[in-house]
Tab-separated table of C-alpha atoms and ligand atoms in Angstrom:
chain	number	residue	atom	x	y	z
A	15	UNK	CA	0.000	0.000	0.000
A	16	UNK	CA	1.329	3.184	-0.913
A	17	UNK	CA	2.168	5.225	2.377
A	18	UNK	CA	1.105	8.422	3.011
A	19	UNK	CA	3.751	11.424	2.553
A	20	UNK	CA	3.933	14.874	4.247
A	21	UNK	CA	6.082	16.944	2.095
A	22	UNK	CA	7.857	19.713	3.999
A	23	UNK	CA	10.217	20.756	1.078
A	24	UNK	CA	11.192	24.340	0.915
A	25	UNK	CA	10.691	25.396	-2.778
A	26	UNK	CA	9.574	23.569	-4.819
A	27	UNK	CA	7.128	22.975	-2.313
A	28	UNK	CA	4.401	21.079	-2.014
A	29	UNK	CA	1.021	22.465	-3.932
A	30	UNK	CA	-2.401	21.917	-3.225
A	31	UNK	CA	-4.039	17.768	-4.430
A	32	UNK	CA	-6.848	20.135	-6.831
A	33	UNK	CA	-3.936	22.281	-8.376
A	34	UNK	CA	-1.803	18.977	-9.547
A	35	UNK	CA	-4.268	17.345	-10.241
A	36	UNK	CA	-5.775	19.950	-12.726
A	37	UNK	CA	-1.994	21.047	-14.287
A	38	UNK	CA	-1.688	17.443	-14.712
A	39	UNK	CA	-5.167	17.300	-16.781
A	40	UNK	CA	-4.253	20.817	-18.607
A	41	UNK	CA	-0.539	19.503	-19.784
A	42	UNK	CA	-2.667	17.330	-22.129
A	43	UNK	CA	-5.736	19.416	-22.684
A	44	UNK	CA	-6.117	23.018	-22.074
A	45	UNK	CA	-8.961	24.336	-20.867
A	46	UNK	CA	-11.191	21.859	-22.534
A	47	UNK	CA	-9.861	23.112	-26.425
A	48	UNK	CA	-8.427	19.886	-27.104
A	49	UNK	CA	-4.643	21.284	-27.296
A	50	UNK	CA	-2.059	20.475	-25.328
A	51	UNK	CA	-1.203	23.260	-22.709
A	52	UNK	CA	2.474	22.389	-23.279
A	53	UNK	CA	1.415	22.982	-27.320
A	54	UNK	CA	-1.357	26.221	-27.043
A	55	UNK	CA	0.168	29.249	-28.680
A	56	UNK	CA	0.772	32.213	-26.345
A	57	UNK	CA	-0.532	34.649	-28.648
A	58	UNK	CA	-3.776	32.459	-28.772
A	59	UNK	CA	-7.180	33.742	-27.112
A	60	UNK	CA	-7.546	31.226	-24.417
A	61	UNK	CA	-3.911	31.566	-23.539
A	62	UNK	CA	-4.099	35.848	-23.038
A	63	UNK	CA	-7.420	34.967	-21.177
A	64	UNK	CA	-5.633	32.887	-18.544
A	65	UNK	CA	-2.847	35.944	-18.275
A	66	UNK	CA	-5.844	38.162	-18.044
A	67	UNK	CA	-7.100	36.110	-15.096
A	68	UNK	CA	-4.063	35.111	-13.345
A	69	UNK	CA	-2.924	39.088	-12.812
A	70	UNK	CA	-6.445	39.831	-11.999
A	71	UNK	CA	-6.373	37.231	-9.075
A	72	UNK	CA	-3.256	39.035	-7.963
A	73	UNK	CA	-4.553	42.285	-7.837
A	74	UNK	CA	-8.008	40.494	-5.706
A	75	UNK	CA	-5.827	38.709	-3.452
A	76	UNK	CA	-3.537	41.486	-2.378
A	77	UNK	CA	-5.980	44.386	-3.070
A	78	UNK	CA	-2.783	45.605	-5.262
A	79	UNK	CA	-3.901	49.542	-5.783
A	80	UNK	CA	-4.266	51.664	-8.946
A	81	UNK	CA	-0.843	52.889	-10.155
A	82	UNK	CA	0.706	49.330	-10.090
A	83	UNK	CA	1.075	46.589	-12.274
A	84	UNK	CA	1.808	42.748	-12.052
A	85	UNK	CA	4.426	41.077	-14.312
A	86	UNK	CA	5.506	37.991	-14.611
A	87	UNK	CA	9.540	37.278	-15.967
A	88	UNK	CA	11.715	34.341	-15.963
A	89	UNK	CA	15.212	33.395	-13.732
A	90	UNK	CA	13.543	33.133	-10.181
A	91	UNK	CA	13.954	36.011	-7.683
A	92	UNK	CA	17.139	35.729	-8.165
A	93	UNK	CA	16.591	37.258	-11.460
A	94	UNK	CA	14.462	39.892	-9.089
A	95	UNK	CA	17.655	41.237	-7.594
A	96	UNK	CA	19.087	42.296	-10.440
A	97	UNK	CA	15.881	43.998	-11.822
A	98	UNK	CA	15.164	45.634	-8.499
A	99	UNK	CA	18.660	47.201	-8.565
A	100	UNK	CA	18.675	47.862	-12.688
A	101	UNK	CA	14.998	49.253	-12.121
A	102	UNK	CA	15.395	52.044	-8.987
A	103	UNK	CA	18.721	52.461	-7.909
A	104	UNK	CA	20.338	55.475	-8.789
A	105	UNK	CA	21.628	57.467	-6.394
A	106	UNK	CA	21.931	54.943	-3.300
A	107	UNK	CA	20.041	52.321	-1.630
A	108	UNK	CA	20.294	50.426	1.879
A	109	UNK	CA	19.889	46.205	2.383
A	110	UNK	CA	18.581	44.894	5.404
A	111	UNK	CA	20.887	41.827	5.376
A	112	UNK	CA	18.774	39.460	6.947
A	113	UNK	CA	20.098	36.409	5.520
A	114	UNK	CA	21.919	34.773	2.086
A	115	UNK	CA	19.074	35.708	-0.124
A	116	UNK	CA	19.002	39.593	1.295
A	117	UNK	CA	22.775	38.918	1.026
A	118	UNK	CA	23.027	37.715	-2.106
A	119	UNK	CA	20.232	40.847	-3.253
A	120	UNK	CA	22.498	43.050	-1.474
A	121	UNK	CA	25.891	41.920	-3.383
A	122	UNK	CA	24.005	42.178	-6.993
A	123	UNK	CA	22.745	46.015	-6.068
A	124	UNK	CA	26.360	46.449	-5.945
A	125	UNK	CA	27.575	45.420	-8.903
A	126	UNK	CA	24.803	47.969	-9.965
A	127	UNK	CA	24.915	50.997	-7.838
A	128	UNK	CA	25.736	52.649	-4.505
A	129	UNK	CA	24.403	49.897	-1.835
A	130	UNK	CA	24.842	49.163	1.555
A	131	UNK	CA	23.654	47.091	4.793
A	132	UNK	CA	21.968	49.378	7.183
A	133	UNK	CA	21.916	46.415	9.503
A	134	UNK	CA	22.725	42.664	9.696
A	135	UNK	CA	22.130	39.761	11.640
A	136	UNK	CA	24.906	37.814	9.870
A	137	UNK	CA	27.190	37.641	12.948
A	138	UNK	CA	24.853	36.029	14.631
A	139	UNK	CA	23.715	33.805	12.278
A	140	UNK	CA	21.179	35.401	11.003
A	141	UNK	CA	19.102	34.087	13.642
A	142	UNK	CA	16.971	37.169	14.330
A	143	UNK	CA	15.657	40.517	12.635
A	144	UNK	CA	18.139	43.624	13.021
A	145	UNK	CA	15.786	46.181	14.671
A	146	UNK	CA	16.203	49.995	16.147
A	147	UNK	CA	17.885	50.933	12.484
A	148	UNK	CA	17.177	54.620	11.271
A	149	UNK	CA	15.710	54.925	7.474
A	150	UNK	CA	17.452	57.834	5.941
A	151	UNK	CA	15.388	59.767	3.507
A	152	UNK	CA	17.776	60.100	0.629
A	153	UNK	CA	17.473	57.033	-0.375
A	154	UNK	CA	15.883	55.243	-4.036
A	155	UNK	CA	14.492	52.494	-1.596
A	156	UNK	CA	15.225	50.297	1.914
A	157	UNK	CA	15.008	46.625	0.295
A	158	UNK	CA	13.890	43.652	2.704
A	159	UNK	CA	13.565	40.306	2.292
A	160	UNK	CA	10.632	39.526	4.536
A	161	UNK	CA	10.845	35.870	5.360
A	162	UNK	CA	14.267	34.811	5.423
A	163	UNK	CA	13.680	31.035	3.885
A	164	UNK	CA	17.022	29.389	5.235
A	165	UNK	CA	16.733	30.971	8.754
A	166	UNK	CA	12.926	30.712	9.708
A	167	UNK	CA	13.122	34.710	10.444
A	168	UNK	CA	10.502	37.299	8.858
A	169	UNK	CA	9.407	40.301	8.999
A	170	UNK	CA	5.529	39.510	9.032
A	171	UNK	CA	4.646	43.723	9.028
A	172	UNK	CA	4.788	46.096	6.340
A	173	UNK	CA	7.621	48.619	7.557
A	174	UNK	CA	6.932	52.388	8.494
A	175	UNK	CA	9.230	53.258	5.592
A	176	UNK	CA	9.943	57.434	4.638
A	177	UNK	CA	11.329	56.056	1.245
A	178	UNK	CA	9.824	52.981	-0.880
A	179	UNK	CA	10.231	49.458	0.097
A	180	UNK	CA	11.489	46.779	-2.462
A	181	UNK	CA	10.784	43.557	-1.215
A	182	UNK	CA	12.001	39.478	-1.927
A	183	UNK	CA	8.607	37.869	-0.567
A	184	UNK	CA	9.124	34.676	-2.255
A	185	UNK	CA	8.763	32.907	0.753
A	186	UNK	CA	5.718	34.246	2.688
A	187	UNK	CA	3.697	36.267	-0.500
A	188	UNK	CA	-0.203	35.814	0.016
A	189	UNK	CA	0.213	34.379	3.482
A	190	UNK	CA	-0.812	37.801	4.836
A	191	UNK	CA	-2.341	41.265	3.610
A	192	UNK	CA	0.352	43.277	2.297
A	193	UNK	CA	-0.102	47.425	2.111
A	194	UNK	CA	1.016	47.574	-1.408
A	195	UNK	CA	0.914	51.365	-1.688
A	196	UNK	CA	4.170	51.082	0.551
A	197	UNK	CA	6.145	49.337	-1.952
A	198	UNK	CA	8.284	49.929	-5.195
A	199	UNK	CA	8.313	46.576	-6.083
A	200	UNK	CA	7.108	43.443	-4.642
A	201	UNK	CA	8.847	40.287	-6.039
A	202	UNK	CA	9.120	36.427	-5.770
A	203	UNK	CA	9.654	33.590	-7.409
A	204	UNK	CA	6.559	30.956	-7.716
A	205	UNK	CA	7.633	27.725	-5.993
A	206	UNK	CA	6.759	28.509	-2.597
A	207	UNK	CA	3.585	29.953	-2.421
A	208	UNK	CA	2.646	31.057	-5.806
A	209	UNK	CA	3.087	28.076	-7.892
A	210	UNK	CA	6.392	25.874	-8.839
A	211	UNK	CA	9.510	26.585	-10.421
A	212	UNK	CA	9.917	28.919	-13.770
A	213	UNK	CA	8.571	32.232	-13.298
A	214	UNK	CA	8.390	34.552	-10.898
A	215	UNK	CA	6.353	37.610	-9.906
A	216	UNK	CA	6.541	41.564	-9.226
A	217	UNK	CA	4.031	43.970	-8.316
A	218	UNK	CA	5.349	47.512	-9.609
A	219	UNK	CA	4.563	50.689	-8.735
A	220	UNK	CA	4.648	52.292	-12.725
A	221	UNK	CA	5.589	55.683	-11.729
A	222	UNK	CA	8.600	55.032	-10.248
A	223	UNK	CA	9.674	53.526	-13.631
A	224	UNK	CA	11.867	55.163	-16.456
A	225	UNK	CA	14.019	57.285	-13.756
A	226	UNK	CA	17.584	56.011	-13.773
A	227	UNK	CA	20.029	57.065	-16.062
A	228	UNK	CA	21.141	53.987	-16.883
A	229	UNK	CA	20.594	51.747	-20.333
A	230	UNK	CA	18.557	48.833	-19.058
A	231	UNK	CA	18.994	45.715	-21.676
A	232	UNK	CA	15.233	45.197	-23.005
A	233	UNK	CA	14.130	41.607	-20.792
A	234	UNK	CA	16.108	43.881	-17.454
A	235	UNK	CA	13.954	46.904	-18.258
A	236	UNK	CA	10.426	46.176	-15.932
A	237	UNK	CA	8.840	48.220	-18.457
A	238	UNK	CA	9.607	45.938	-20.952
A	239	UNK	CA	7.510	43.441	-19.368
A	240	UNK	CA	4.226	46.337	-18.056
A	241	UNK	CA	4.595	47.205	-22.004
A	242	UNK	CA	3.908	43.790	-23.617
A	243	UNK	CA	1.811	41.963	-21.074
A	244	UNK	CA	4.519	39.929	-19.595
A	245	UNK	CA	4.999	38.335	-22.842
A	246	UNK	CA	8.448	40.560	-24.375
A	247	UNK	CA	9.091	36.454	-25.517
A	248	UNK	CA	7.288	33.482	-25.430
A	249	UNK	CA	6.845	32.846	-21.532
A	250	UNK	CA	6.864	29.594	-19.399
A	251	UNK	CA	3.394	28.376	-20.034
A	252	UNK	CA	3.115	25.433	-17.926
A	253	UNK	CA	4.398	27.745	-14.537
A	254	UNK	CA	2.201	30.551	-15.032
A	255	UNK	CA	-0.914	27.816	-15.787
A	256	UNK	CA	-0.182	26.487	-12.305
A	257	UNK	CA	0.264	29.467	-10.514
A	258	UNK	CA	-3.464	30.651	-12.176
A	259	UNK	CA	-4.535	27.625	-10.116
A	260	UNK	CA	-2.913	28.490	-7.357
A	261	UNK	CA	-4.064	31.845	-6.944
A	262	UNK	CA	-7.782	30.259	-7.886
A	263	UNK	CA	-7.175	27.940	-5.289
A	264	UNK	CA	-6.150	30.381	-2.263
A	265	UNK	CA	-9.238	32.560	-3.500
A	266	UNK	CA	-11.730	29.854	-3.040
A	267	UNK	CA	-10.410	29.240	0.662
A	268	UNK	CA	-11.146	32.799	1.428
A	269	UNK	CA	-8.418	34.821	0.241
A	270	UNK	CA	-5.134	36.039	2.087
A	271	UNK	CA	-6.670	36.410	5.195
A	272	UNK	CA	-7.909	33.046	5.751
A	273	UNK	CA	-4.608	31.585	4.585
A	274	UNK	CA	-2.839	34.004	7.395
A	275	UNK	CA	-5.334	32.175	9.836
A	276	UNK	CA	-4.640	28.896	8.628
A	277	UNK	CA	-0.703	29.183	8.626
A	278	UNK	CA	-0.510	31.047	11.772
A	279	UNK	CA	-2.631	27.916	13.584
A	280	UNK	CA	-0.131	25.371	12.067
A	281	UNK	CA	3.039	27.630	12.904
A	282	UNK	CA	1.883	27.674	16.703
A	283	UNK	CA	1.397	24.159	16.523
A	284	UNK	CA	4.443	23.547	15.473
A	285	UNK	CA	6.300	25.734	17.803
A	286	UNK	CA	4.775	24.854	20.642
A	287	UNK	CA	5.883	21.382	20.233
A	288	UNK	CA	9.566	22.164	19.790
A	289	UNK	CA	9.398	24.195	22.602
A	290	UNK	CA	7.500	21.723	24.711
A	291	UNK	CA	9.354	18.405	23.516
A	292	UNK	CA	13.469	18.571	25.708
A	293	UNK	CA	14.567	16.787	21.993
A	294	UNK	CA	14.183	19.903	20.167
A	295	UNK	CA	14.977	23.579	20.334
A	296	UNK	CA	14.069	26.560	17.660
A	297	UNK	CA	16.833	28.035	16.107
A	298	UNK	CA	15.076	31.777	15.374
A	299	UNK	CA	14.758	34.590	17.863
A	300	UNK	CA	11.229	33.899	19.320
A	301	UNK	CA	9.751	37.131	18.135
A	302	UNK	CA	10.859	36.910	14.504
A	303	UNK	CA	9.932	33.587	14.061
A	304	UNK	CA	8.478	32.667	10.537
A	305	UNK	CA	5.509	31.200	9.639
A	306	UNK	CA	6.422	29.937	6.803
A	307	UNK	CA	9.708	28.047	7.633
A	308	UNK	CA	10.016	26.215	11.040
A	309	UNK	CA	13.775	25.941	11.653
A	310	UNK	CA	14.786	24.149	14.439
A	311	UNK	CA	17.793	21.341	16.122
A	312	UNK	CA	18.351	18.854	18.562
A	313	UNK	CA	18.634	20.686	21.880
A	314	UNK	CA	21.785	21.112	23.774
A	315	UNK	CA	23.288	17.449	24.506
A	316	UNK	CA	20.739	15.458	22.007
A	317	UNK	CA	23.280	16.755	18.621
A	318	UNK	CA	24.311	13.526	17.954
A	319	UNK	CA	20.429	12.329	17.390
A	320	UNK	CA	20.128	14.405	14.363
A	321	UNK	CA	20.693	11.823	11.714
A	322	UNK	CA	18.637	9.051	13.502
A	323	UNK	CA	15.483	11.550	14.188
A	324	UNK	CA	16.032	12.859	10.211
A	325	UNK	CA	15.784	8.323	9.442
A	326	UNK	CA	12.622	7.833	11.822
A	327	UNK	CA	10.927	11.041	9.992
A	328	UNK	CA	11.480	9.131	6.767
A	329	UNK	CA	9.509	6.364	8.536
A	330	UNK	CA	6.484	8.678	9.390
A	331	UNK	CA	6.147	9.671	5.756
A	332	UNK	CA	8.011	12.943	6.661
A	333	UNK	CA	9.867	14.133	3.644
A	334	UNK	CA	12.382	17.866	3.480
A	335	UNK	CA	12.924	18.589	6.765
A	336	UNK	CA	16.739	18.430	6.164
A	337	UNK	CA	18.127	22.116	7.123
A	338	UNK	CA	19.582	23.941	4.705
A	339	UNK	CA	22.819	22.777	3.217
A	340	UNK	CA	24.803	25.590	5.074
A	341	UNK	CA	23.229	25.507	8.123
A	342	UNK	CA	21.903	21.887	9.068
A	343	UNK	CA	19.307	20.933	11.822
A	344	UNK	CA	15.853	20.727	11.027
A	345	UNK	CA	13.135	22.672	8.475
A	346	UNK	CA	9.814	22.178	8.183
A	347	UNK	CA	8.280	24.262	5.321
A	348	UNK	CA	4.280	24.982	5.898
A	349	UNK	CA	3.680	27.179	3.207
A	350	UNK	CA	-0.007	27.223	2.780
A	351	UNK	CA	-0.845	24.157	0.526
A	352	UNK	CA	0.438	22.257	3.760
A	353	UNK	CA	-2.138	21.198	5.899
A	354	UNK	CA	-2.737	21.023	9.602
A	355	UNK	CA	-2.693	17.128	9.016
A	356	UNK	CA	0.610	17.663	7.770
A	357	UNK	CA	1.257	19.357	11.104
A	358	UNK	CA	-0.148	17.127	12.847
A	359	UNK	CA	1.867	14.414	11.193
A	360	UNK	CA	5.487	15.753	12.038
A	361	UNK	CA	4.353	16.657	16.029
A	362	UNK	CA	3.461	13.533	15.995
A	363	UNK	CA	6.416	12.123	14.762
A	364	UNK	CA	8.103	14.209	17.285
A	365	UNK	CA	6.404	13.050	20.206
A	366	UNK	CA	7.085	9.228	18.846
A	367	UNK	CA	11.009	9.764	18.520
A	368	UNK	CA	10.870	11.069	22.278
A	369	UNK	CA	8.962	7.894	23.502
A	370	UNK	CA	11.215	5.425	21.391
A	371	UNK	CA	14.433	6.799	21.953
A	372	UNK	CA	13.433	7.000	26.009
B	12	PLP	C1	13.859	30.714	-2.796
B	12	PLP	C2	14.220	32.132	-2.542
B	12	PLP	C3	15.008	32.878	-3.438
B	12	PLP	C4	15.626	32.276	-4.685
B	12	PLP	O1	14.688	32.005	-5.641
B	12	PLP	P1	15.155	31.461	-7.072
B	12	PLP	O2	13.849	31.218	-7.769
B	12	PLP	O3	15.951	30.213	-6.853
B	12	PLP	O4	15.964	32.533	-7.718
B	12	PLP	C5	15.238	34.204	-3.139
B	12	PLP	N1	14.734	34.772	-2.039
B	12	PLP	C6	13.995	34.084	-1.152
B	12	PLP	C7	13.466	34.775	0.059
B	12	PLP	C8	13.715	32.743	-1.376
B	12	PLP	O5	12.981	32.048	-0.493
């Protein structure tokens, strides 16, 4: 009998039954047409319908304002880091270094512009949120990264900000309301919450376009993309079908706010079980914690159970709770396709390793 799995993977990350189940039915017939989705021309009607839909879903769920648009571009956020930096910096902007990818955002804004840390957790292991940092006002824009994937930090408010906010939310987009009308950009890549792997997302604020001095090379220029629909060249297909679904899918559970309720219940769970269970400890400074990405060890003196608790997960169905590959322990991913039962499953699991190993 096949067993059941939990997958706590952090990207690409487990999506909803309905969604794969539908992509799966789409790959060989779109929308009921008869042609392949892997085989529909972009320029076709049905095709621009579903782009039609899929940014209108994104404006619903996140109440994104007049004055901003939604595109959709290709190389991950990773991609997103170099057209934040290409896009608005020109005279200088600050990084709050909150972890590799706020790093790694950080290092490309250089290669760009004038850009600097104006605070960082890295000495400490980026184990908690820099706070008490003053915003000056010269600045193009403060970029954050508000959930810090790796670390199981975020940032789960919109910042009082006197200059624009970029922000990497690949990791915890429509898992809250977000106050658009703060931002410059908003940007992510799909395969946490918005989808799987091949495209990724920004939500731009058009007026802020067009003002560096710089050349931007046409698929770097965000314009490029408000301009021609998304589609400057033929986009990934199959990625922006299944994030459609996804974004369906989160609107027929009730939007944003019920999937905050939903993944704030399953985060406390969670917690309260590594902070109950004398195993386990969290890694994150308590009041950052994410609720997206449980990080967390064997306490002080269990260490050397970490490979036998990471074989009798396997056993429980658990699969991806492996740390990241720089920083070990334990990560449990519960973006919001995962379920409470999924929850449920690893406490479980939890509480079972404490009896059998006592
Ligand atoms: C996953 C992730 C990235 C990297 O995304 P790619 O699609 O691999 O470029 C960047 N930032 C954050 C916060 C992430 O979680």
């Amino acid at each position: 009998m096949e067993r059941e799995l939990h997958i706590f993977n952090a990207g690409p990350s487990l999506l909803p039954r309905e969604v794969l189940e539908d992509a799966a039915g789409a790959v060989k017939d779109f929308g009921g047409s008869g042609i392949p989705l892997l085989c529909t021309s972009h320029r076709s009607k049905e095709w621009n319908g579903l782009m039609d839909e899929t940014r209108a879903l994104w404006r619903e769920l996140l109440a994104v304002p007049d004055g901003y648009q939604v595109v959709f571009f290709s190389g991950g956020a990773t991609m997103g880091f170099l057209l934040a930096a290409m896009n608005f910096l020109e005279r200088k902007a600050a990084y709050l270094d909150t972890g590799i990818w706020a790093h790694k955002a950080l290092k490309e804004a250089q290669g760009i512009g004038d850009a600097y840390a104006i605070a960082s957790s890295r000495e400490d292991s980026y184990n908690h949120i820099p706070k008490g940092f003053v915003i000056p006002h010269d600045l193009d824009y403060l970029h954050v990264t508000t959930n810090n994937t790796v670390y199981g930090t975020e940032i789960r408010e919109d910042i009082d900000s006197p200059v624009p906010l970029v922000a990497d939310m690949s990791s915890d987009i429509l898992s809250r309301p977000v106050d658009v009308s703060r931002y410059a950009m908003i940007y992510g890549s799909a395969q946490k919450n918005a989808g799987t792997a091949g495209v990724a997302f920004a939500i731009v604020k058009t007026e802020l376009l067009g003002r560096v001095s710089r050349h931007i090379p046409t698929l770097l220029d965000l314009r490029t993309y408000v301009d021609n629909g998304s589609m400057p060249n033929t986009p990934p297909v199959f990625p922006i079908y299944v994030m459609n679904r996804t974004l369906r899918w989160i609107l027929a559970r009730g939007g944003v706010a019920a999937m905050q309720a939903s993944d704030e219940l399953k985060a406390g769970t969670l917690y309260a079980e590594i902070d109950r269970n004398p195993l386990f400890e969290g890694t994150a400074a308590v009041e950052d914690r994410s609720v997206m990405n449980v990080c967390f060890r064997m306490a002080a003196g269990n260490e050397g159970l970490e490979e036998r608790f990471l074989a009798f997960s396997q056993e429980c169905g658990i699969v991806g709770i492996k740390g990241y590959r720089t920083v070990g322990g334990f990560r449990a991913s519960i973006y919001n396709a995962c379920s409470q039962d999924d929850v449920d499953a690893l406490v479980k699991c939890m509480q079972d390793f404490e009896q059998h190993i006592s």
